Structures are given as C-alpha cells and as structure tokens.
Amino acid sequence: MIHTLNRNYVLAPFHVLMSNCQNNVLMGLRIVQTLEKFPDPTPEELHFFQLSFAGPPTDLSRARQHFKNWVLAKGFGDIQKCIRATLERLFIFRTVELKIKANEKFDIGACEKELWRRARQPGYPVLVDKINSLFGEPLRYQDELDSFNNARNCLEHENGVVTEKRCTNPEKNKLVIHGTRFKMFFKTAQAEVPAELGKPGPRNSPLMLGAEEFQIEFGIGQLLEISLKQFIDILNTCV
C-alpha cells in the first residue's frame, strides 16, 4: 500500500486556535478601553443569591488593570497551546514521513496512536528537542516564543509586575519581548516610507508588504503594559 501524507495535517488546528485567541484578546482589550463604569448586574444575577469573597469592586482603574492582565495572560497561554498542538502534529508527521522514506513496514493507525502518546508526554522543551532531531536544522523563532511564554509567566505569577526572576537581558534588569511583525510601506528610489491609514503615499511609488523585527522592554518593577497593537504584532510572529 502506498501512503500519501497530507502536509495540511500539521497546520489543521493552527488557524482556528490562533483566530480564536486573536478574537478573544481583541474583545477583552476593547472592553478594557471602552469601560467607563462598573457594569450593572445582568437580569440573571438579580434572581439568585451570590457569595462575595471580598465585596464588590470599587476601584475601576484597578479592576480594569486586573482584567487586562487576565486577558493578556489567557492570550499568551492560548498562543502556547496553539504552538504546542502544532508541534505535536509536526512530530507525528515527520516521524511517519521518515519511516516511509526508510521503507519501513508499519501499521499507520497504531503508529499514529503511539506517536500521539509520545508527543503529549514530555514538557515543551523536550518536545522541541525531539522535533529538532528529526530535521537538519533547528526550528526557527524559539527565542521569540520563549519571550512570549516568559511574559505569560510574569502576568500569571507576578501579577504583571516585572521581577528580576523574569528578566531576560544579560544584565537581568529588563524583561524583553521580541518578534517579527508585518509592515506596509511605499518603496521609493531613496527609501522605504511607512504607509499610514488615510494618508496617500509618494507619487508613483508601489505599496509593499514586508517584515521587521521588534522588541518591547519592561524594567524591574514596571507593569507589563501591552497594547492592542503590540499584541497583534506578537500574533504576527506566529504566522
């Protein structure tokens, strides 16, 4: 029997998971930006008793910041889950591909089941090492993904306040998030002119789509403030 592998298998869940992450985070951050007072109770809440652990919140600014931290932590967590799911499938696909190339005889159903077990057991770094061993060169963007995960840890375990433990620069005094984002620009004979919404570009200059590296830095004691635009840039790194 001839086995034909479909490379779309690897990315099958990626776009759905990443789209859900983007939509959920954007909705949360938009709510944060537009919220000017505490929401009134819903009609459902008015019909049952509630247990309150600390009484209703009274500081809108503080509550808004806590909610934003929670949204961002969930967003970074969803990115990690999305990448993990994709890497698990890549491990399975590549292992089966190499078996076929080596003309091994095997039950593909039983093999896939065993590979799923092996893919889901190890921690993330071990899974990455396993995948790297199956290719001639290591996976790209691991440093960027590690910086995203470090930001998530800061939001979840340090309440979004940068501590020395979360600092990633050599001096251990800054938390640095870095990645690659899309950029649109007009190409002239002399330079690249950034494209701006609603503003015409230089005459007879083509509009181009490219990429550029970015980094966001936070010092010790600083709050991990990430804007809606910055989170979109972070998502772009994963595409």
XYZ file of C-alpha atoms in Angstrom:
239
model
C 0.000 0.000 0.000
C 1.276 3.471 -0.895
C 0.843 6.086 1.845
C 0.398 9.704 0.780
C 0.937 12.225 3.547
C -1.025 15.475 3.640
C 1.108 18.336 4.971
C -2.054 20.254 5.894
C -2.367 17.785 8.783
C 0.284 19.735 10.687
C -1.462 23.113 10.492
C -5.059 21.861 10.660
C -5.783 23.272 14.161
C -3.405 26.231 13.959
C -5.526 28.821 12.171
C -8.678 28.061 14.188
C -6.855 28.224 17.536
C -4.917 31.361 16.612
C -8.045 33.061 15.259
C -9.917 32.299 18.494
C -7.006 33.692 20.502
C -6.950 36.898 18.458
C -10.711 37.422 18.644
C -10.890 36.774 22.396
C -7.967 39.054 23.272
C -9.156 41.849 20.993
C -12.631 41.686 22.521
C -11.170 41.801 26.035
C -8.826 44.717 25.309
C -11.584 46.657 23.546
C -13.793 46.211 26.608
C -10.955 47.491 28.814
C -10.514 50.594 26.655
C -14.208 51.481 26.486
C -15.286 50.622 30.055
C -16.081 53.839 31.942
C -18.034 52.383 34.882
C -18.678 49.045 36.520
C -21.268 47.082 34.518
C -24.690 46.746 36.094
C -25.826 43.273 37.213
C -27.350 41.166 34.461
C -31.060 40.233 34.651
C -29.995 36.697 35.564
C -27.937 37.900 38.551
C -30.934 39.689 40.023
C -32.724 36.357 40.511
C -30.261 34.458 42.713
C -28.067 34.883 45.790
C -24.300 35.265 45.334
C -21.367 34.605 47.630
C -18.922 37.519 47.537
C -15.362 36.877 48.727
C -14.294 40.495 49.161
C -17.325 42.594 48.372
C -17.998 44.318 45.055
C -15.011 46.129 43.481
C -14.910 49.884 43.967
C -11.681 50.934 42.218
C -12.460 50.911 38.499
C -8.882 51.625 37.418
C -7.510 48.751 39.469
C -10.243 46.361 38.375
C -9.660 47.301 34.748
C -5.914 46.597 35.090
C -6.544 43.217 36.740
C -8.963 42.280 33.970
C -6.476 43.365 31.293
C -3.726 41.262 32.907
C -6.087 38.288 32.954
C -6.994 38.743 29.270
C -3.333 39.034 28.246
C -2.305 36.015 30.345
C -5.048 33.969 28.682
C -3.929 35.239 25.280
C -0.296 34.266 25.824
C -1.473 30.917 27.205
C -3.558 30.321 24.076
C -0.530 31.092 21.895
C 1.458 28.483 23.822
C -1.333 25.898 23.455
C -1.627 26.632 19.734
C 2.110 26.215 19.153
C 2.159 23.064 21.282
C -0.710 21.481 19.318
C 1.034 22.294 16.037
C 4.391 20.903 17.201
C 2.761 17.668 18.373
C 1.343 17.167 14.894
C 4.672 18.091 13.310
C 6.417 15.450 15.438
C 3.927 12.798 14.312
C 4.001 13.842 10.655
C 7.793 13.986 10.418
C 8.297 10.659 12.223
C 5.858 8.898 9.884
C 7.423 10.623 6.875
C 10.886 9.334 7.815
C 9.541 5.812 8.346
C 8.023 5.847 4.868
C 11.234 7.174 3.323
C 13.141 4.363 5.045
C 10.684 1.818 3.542
C 9.676 0.584 6.988
C 6.601 -1.626 7.240
C 4.205 -0.478 9.950
C 0.540 -0.087 10.849
C -0.028 3.631 10.360
C -3.035 3.719 12.709
C -1.188 2.035 15.569
C 1.900 4.109 14.840
C -0.042 7.379 14.998
C -1.641 6.356 18.303
C 1.760 5.605 19.838
C 3.239 8.836 18.463
C 0.387 10.862 19.988
C 1.258 9.337 23.358
C 4.940 10.189 22.920
C 4.172 13.722 21.718
C 1.954 14.608 24.670
C 4.112 13.183 27.457
C 7.194 15.429 27.521
C 7.456 19.053 28.532
C 7.650 21.706 25.846
C 11.494 21.956 25.697
C 11.814 18.155 25.364
C 9.249 18.098 22.549
C 11.170 20.826 20.703
C 14.407 18.849 21.095
C 12.719 15.738 19.710
C 11.485 17.640 16.667
C 14.853 19.301 16.087
C 16.454 15.842 15.996
C 14.186 14.934 13.068
C 15.350 17.824 10.872
C 18.661 19.048 9.529
C 18.354 22.398 11.307
C 16.565 23.594 14.467
C 13.121 25.169 14.496
C 13.050 28.905 13.974
C 11.542 31.525 16.304
C 12.113 29.543 19.512
C 13.700 32.563 21.219
C 10.676 34.667 20.291
C 8.231 32.055 21.599
C 10.247 31.744 24.808
C 9.949 35.518 25.309
C 6.150 35.270 24.905
C 5.982 32.468 27.463
C 8.110 34.487 29.875
C 5.630 37.373 29.560
C 2.794 34.956 30.337
C 4.630 33.744 33.447
C 5.075 37.345 34.584
C 1.360 38.049 34.150
C 0.263 34.852 35.891
C 2.811 34.557 38.699
C 3.943 38.141 39.331
C 0.607 39.937 38.750
C 2.125 41.581 35.688
C 4.919 43.332 37.620
C 8.419 42.629 36.280
C 10.761 40.957 38.774
C 14.423 40.032 38.387
C 13.382 36.394 38.006
C 11.531 37.250 34.766
C 14.251 39.475 33.298
C 15.825 38.054 30.152
C 18.562 40.506 29.139
C 22.210 39.786 30.105
C 22.124 42.432 32.855
C 18.978 40.827 34.353
C 17.203 44.162 34.674
C 14.715 44.004 31.779
C 12.019 41.683 30.508
C 12.240 41.737 26.719
C 9.519 40.528 24.349
C 10.711 40.257 20.767
C 9.317 39.022 17.478
C 8.683 39.778 13.818
C 5.743 41.821 12.542
C 4.298 42.772 9.175
C 4.959 46.221 7.782
C 3.449 48.064 4.830
C 5.499 50.719 3.108
C 5.951 52.646 -0.114
C 9.139 51.898 -1.998
C 10.849 54.960 -3.431
C 14.221 55.213 -5.118
C 15.712 56.660 -1.951
C 13.964 54.906 0.945
C 11.050 52.964 2.377
C 8.221 55.255 3.503
C 5.865 53.718 6.128
C 2.255 53.502 4.932
C -0.311 55.309 7.093
C -4.078 54.796 7.043
C -5.862 57.611 5.216
C -2.625 59.205 4.059
C -1.503 58.967 0.413
C 1.976 57.677 -0.301
C 4.675 59.205 -2.503
C 3.675 59.616 -6.125
C 4.283 56.587 -8.395
C 5.656 54.522 -5.514
C 4.422 50.912 -5.154
C 2.866 49.752 -1.898
C 4.904 46.871 -0.473
C 4.378 44.268 2.257
C 7.417 43.246 4.282
C 8.523 42.228 7.750
C 10.589 43.772 10.501
C 11.854 42.753 13.908
C 10.504 44.423 17.040
C 11.078 44.292 20.764
C 9.203 45.572 23.805
C 11.158 46.199 27.006
C 9.997 46.443 30.627
C 12.263 47.300 33.573
C 12.173 45.775 37.054
C 9.102 46.960 38.951
C 7.384 48.074 35.756
C 3.889 46.883 34.876
C 3.663 44.642 31.811
C 1.531 47.044 29.748
C 0.840 45.613 26.288
C -1.388 47.493 23.869
C -3.825 46.006 21.397
C -1.443 46.848 18.528
C 1.501 45.212 20.306
C -0.450 42.007 20.875
C -1.302 41.896 17.163
C 2.431 42.221 16.444
C 3.075 39.295 18.785
C 0.485 37.187 16.957
C 2.084 38.102 13.617
C 5.292 36.416 14.772
C 3.424 33.115 14.979
C 2.029 33.260 11.446
